Structures are given as C-alpha cells and as structure tokens.
Amino acid sequence: MAGSNEIKVNESKKVVPLNTWILISNFKLAYNMLRRPDGTFNRDLAEFLDRKVPPNTVPVDGVFSFDVVDRSTSLLNRIYRPSPSPETAADPQFGIIDLQNPLSTTEIVPVIIFFHGGSFAHSSANSAIYDTFCRRLVSICKAVVVSVNYRRSPENCYPSAYDDGWAALKWVHSRPWLRSGKDSKVFVYLAGDSSGGNIAHHVAHRAAESGVEVLGNILLHPMFGGQDRTESEKKLDGKYFVTIQDRDWYWRAYLPKGEDRDHPACNPFGPRGISLKGLTFPKSLVVVAGLDLVQDWQLAYVEGLKNAGQEVKLLFLKQATIGFYFLPNNDHFYSLMEEINSFVNPNC
Amino acid sequence: MGPYDSSTSSSAISSSPSSSTSSSSSSSSCAGKSPDQIDGLLAGAGYRVRSSELRHVAQRLEHLETVMVNAPSQISHLGNDVVHHNPSDLGTWVDSLLSDLNPPEYSDLRYDDFGPILDPSTITRAWTEHLIPEQQRIIPQHLSVATEMEEDSSIRLVHVLMTCAECVQGGEFSLACSLIDEMQHLLTRVNVGCGIGKVAGYFVDALSRRLFTPQGVALVGSTIENEILYNHFYEASPYLKFAHFTANQAILEGFDGHDCVHVIDFNLMHGLQWPALIQALALRPGGPPVLRLTGIGPPSPDGRDSLREIGVRLTELARSVNVRFAFQGVTASRLEDVKPLMLQVDPKEAVAINSIMQLHRLLVSDPTRTSPINNVLDWIRNLNPKIMTVVEQEVDHNQPEFLARFTEALYYYSTMFDSLETCSAQFEKAFAEMYIQKEICNVVCCEGSVRVERHEPLAKWRARLNGAGFKPLHLGSNSFKQASMLLTLFSAEGYCVEENDGCLTLGWHSRPLIAASAWKAVSEPNPSLGLISHPNNVL
C-alpha cells in the first residue's frame, strides 16, 4: 500500500504491553469513527462508547471520590481524597463528605487540579481511564485531586476550556475544605495530559497575570502544535497510534474558525506567542514521550519556558508512547509517578 | 441537563458494570495469573477482556483497522448506521463491527499500486504448485480477483502456519510465538473476509490458544451456546441435513415390515432429524408403526429438562399425524456413561441406533482407561439393532502426531469454509463459522480426554465396525436420490454427493467432507450382558 496508509501495526505492538496496545488501539479506532470529515463530531456515539464510572464515597484502596457542581458556572468537578486511616480518624464516617473542615491544620496537602486529555474533544472527568488515573495520583502523592469536567470541542471551542479551567482554579482556591497547613491556604498545582496539559499552561498563564497562586504545573505530553511540520511529526506520523491528520482535525475543532495552528493557544511560544518574561509563572514538570509525534513542539515549549527565565524540568521518556500512564504495567509509569510525587511534595 | 451531559445531548451517565466498584488496585499485574480471569488493568479502564483472549482481541482490532484503512467510506457507516453493542466487552464490540462490514470491496483497493491483476486460473495453478499434490482444492473458487501481494502473503501464511505447527510439535515455543506474530502481520496483508485469509485467521487463533492457554481449557461453550451454533450450522450448510436425510431413509427401509420400532438417538439436540421420519412413517403404506424415540443428551443448566421439552414437541407432532409415539430422554454428559439398561429396549421391538457425529468422541484415549468405543459397540451389538446409522466427518483428525493432524485440519476446514462462502445469510454463516471454529480449536488446541473431536475417515470406521461384529448395509439408490435432490435445494454449485461402496459422502468439489453409512450386527448377541432381550431376537 502507498506510504502513509501502510499500517505499521507491528511497530507499536513492539513497544507497549499487549493490554496497553489493545486499550489505545481501541481508542484510536473508535475515535476514527467519531471524527467526521466535515469537522463535526459524533457526540452521541462518543458518550455511548466512553466507559464511565460514578463517584464513590466509600474508599476503595484508600481513595474516595465525590462530585461537586459550581453553581455559578454549572461546572462539575470530581474530587478525590485519601481516606483517613482508621487509627487517625476519631470516627471514620464513610459516605459522609466533610465540606467544612480543612484537609489538615498541621500538614500541607497538595491539591492537584487535573485536566483530563482527549484532544479537547474526547473523555470526561468521569471516564474510567481518568478516574482510575486520578485515584492512583492520590494514592501515590497523598494529594487531593480535583478533576475538571471542562466543556469540549467542537461544540465549545477556544477559549471555553481555558475559561472553565480558570473558573475551576478560582473555585478551588475559595474552598475552605481544600485548605491545609499551618497557614491554612490551598496548595494548588495544575496538571493535565494532552489537551489537559495545554489547558494547564494557559490557566497558569492567566493566573500569573492575575496574581492567583499556582505552585506548579505538571504537563503530561501536552498538546501543542504549529503551522510547521516538525521532524518528529514527519518521522512518527501514523506509527504509534497518532497521525498528523487527526492532530490537525482536533486543532481545527478547537481553534476559532479561520485560525491556523500558530494561534497562541496552540503555539504559545510561536510567532504569535506572548512572552512570559518577568511573570511569576509556576515551576513546570514537562513529561515528553519519545514516541509521541508532537514531541518537537513539547520540547520547543520547554525551551520557551527556559528562555523566559522560568523554572522547568523535562522528563523525557524515550520509549514511551502516548497514554503510557493509563496502565501501570511499564517502567515509564513508575518514573512518572515518582517525579510527580517529588514535584508536589518537595519537602518530603 | 445534568452536569456530565454534553451540551448537545442528554445522554445519562452510564456506569460500566465492571467498574462500578471503582476499583483497580495497582497491585494487579498486567496479565491475569489464571487465563480465564479478566485482565485487571483493562477492567480499571472499563473493559472486560479475558487474559486468555488478549491476543485474539488484538488480532480483531488489527483486522478492523485493516478494513477501515482499506475502505474509508466504511468508517462513517460504522459511526452512523451500525448498532454498537456493549462497548465494555471489547471482543464482542469489535466482532460486531467486523461482521457488519462486508469484506472490503475490491474497488476500494488501489489496483495501480499492486501490479498486474492475475486471472483466477493463474492463481489456481500458482497455488497448486506450492501445495502437496493430493491436496489440490484449497483455492476458493469464487475468488475472482486477487492481488500479487495478497497471493504472496497467502502462500506465505500457509507456509508459516505449517512451520509454526511443526515448532509446536517440537516444543519450540518461543519460535512458535514469534511465528504467530509474523502471521498476524501477514493477516493484515490478505483478505481475511474469505478464502485462505479467513481460514488462516482461525488457525492462527487456534495455535495462539494452544500456546497461551493451559491444556484442558478448551473452547467449551455452554450447552445452550452449543445448541445455538449447531442450529445455525444446520441452516447454513447442507451437511447436517444430508446426515439426517440419509439416516432417516436408511432407518425407514430398515423398519420395513415392523410394527413396533424404537429409535435411539445418540445426540438429540433439538431433535431436528425426527419430524421428517415421523411424517414418513405416518405415510407408510399399511400404516405407521408404534414409534418409540430415546433421545440422549447432556444435562441442561438451570434445572430445565430440555430433553423432555423436545420430547413433548415431537409427541405433539406425532399425534397430529396419527403416529403412536412415546419419547424418553436419557441424560448423560458423555456417551460412554450411558448404560443399555437406561434405554429400556423391549425384546419385541425393532431397534435403530442413530449416531450423527458422536462415535468419534468415544475414541478418546486416556492413559488411565481404555477407549470406551469397544464397550459401547459391544452393547450396541447386543441390542441387535435392525440398523445402525453412522455419520462421521470424513477426515483423519485422530493421528497422534500434532503436525499431521494440523495439516489435515487445515485442508479439511479450508474446504468446509470454502463451501460456506456460498451461504447468503450472513448471520447464519457467521454462527456456522463459530461452530466450526470450536471444532478447529478442539482438534488443534486440546489433548487427552479433552480432545473429543477425533474424526476418522470411512475406511477406518469400516475396519473398526467390521471388527466389532457389524456388517455394512448398502444405502440404496433411494438414499442417493434423496441426497441429490436435497442438494438442488441449495443453489450453490460445488456440493457433490458420491457413492462409496454402499456408503454416501457429501463433499465440496470432489473432496468428501462427511460420510454416511449403515450397519447391522452380525454375530449372536452375548447373553452374559444381562439384557432383557432374548438372545435370538431375529425377526
């Protein structure tokens, strides 16, 4: 078959465990069915196919969850908290959510605001893969995770996702029951994978400009791009689950009509980017998967932060593909979790 | 509109059953320890896939991708027109999409990329040059166009299959595994919707199962599942109908002149064979005999008495045509568990034993016991039946050497799949293929007492039955005519009935696939078996 259509199934199968391959291939094929060539999206089928889970106030493996709606924006957030251990809790009350007392008056408990991935169009805060991921984050980092159910494209394009992220940040800061530490404030980190990483950046930018505190950004193969075709895009097109064609589709669906990929939402350090020099921008942990075709844009992002004098740490996982963190069956997953843990618990 | 709804639809949250406990402990390792277990990590992502089926599901996903890449127009069809079932059950979801799609239209392939299109006769010749001389007929006759690439890959696929089987026989498992990977890659380069691609897919799957599933875990379905697949196989192809027709004709002739007759069916299933016999007996000149039918079958789940239910239906039918009829069901998991006393044979009645693809199950040889076949043939002979009708698959799947069995199975089932291509009802065909797939898996994956599909050809059965005290009855020209007429009802050309020294075979393009024969006991029955019948019960 002609070049770009050739199926390189064997390549991707060699680098990921079989169940991971099945999971991500399944998404790839299902997503192919959902994107229509005319730019519309089969939302009904997407919602039907998406595996979703309800919240659970009964702790499972030490983590419980509940959903809260911000009535001013109708934005839903799913909160994940570690359950108090039986020894420390005076009266372990399962099923009853404490929305009054702070998380702790002595210890600092990081609150990670998490923006799920899906290229701005797919998934929700209650998608099984993200629910599971957030639970693991809580267990490993002993943090509270707030997963934001932001509005998705193509029905809601730029800047909806950023506005929702900003609203979530303000909401989290104003919850007394998310405070901790002797100073009794909310210790906020922003995190996200793919489009969620992109959202985290832009929300942090707005926060920096508005004087709202964000202690750190965790960007897991964040979704960035540009008009140019980089080496990594050309070399890895179609080889590891992702194609340039689908990336283009998602940008067209998210960016305002008529815009190209050098729009600052997509390319924050590109020709139309805004400088971050002098801003109190949070420190960043940027994780790049070596088999992700978008990596050149992600590496350019890291350079951009450095050039603006901002603190950034790059975790480059050479043999990782996108979605490596969905199943804890590979080394990259554990490296990632270790890094995130030290990032949000710097004093431990 | 709830907070989780999208802004354009009002779909409610559907929680996937496997994740309702929101658990996915990070302590579960990637592949389940026991192959029957659901993969714990995929369960945490909302998908139910058995560890033993991971490879199979991966293969199906690749297949789906092939189809989608080859025929982009199908993608929107999948998104808009197809009914999607339970996405959590990944295997079924992918399979339902695949079965909905027709095999890729050749017009979607880009011919100019492939080189000269070969004409069918060239393909036929090219194929046969590579094959063992006796086995000339694998090529699907309806395959009108193939590409060079596909042909090369198809040939290569067969070669790799054989090599892999050889590795399996020789215990070289890691080599076998890498060959499986290669075959799965090759499968993306051939048309897996029909022909050698489809058959190869099943055999690659069977080899995978043999390698990755511990022995004894056969592809065993529930009794109900098996019955459903059997029924579809019955509908989709003439094999079972031929078996029933031919046996009934022989039984009818065998019962000529007898007023009390008793048919013992070794595997009742839904009793599809018997309405025709009951009606034929009703129309017998001189009036119908009193008919007893004993149906043997496995115990049914849920405490249902399915044998009795079928008996009731047959009784009603018999009553409607004024045939005096009595039914009894005998429940047994295995044929060898049946004791002749359970059959309650009356000395005055004429007995017919009917075995449609059951005798080979008795050939199971186990180090702990001798083959049950001789015991069973003994008590059958002692019942002194007027006639015993035997229908069996015409192939040797009971050779001790794995490679020999595998090779036989590959050619046999290729021919059978080929014949099934003519079935126009997609649904029936798909289920019929699943029926055959189970047989393939048993022949290829299982050993010892679990391998029950121990088919032997007519020549071997003749020797065995002659040695056990039976003599052959010639199936008359009536049977032959009936069988030929049956085939004209199937529009497909290619099926052929042949007479083989008093027996009839049905096959596809001169390869016999199923053989029917009739027998009666020769020697005096053995009085020491303690049956109610008088030893000299000869009418």
mmCIF file of C-alpha atoms in Angstrom, chain B residues 120 124 136-144 418 508-509:
data_model
loop_
_atom_site.group_PDB
_atom_site.id
_atom_site.type_symbol
_atom_site.label_atom_id
_atom_site.label_comp_id
_atom_site.label_asym_id
_atom_site.label_seq_id
_atom_site.Cartn_x
_atom_site.Cartn_y
_atom_site.Cartn_z
ATOM 1 C CA PRO B 120 -8.219 -16.913 -11.485
ATOM 2 C CA THR B 124 -5.185 -21.745 -9.120
ATOM 3 C CA GLN B 136 -5.316 -29.529 -4.720
ATOM 4 C CA ARG B 137 -8.528 -27.879 -3.847
ATOM 5 C CA ILE B 138 -7.961 -25.213 -1.241
ATOM 6 C CA ILE B 139 -8.374 -22.254 -3.548
ATOM 7 C CA PRO B 140 -11.690 -20.544 -3.033
ATOM 8 C CA GLN B 141 -13.425 -20.944 -6.331
ATOM 9 C CA HIS B 142 -15.343 -17.707 -6.115
ATOM 10 C CA LEU B 143 -12.229 -15.587 -5.609
ATOM 11 C CA SER B 144 -12.296 -13.715 -8.854
ATOM 12 C CA ASP B 418 -14.989 -22.534 1.172
ATOM 13 C CA TRP B 508 -17.308 -29.850 -1.840
ATOM 14 C CA HIS B 509 -15.806 -30.084 -5.285
#
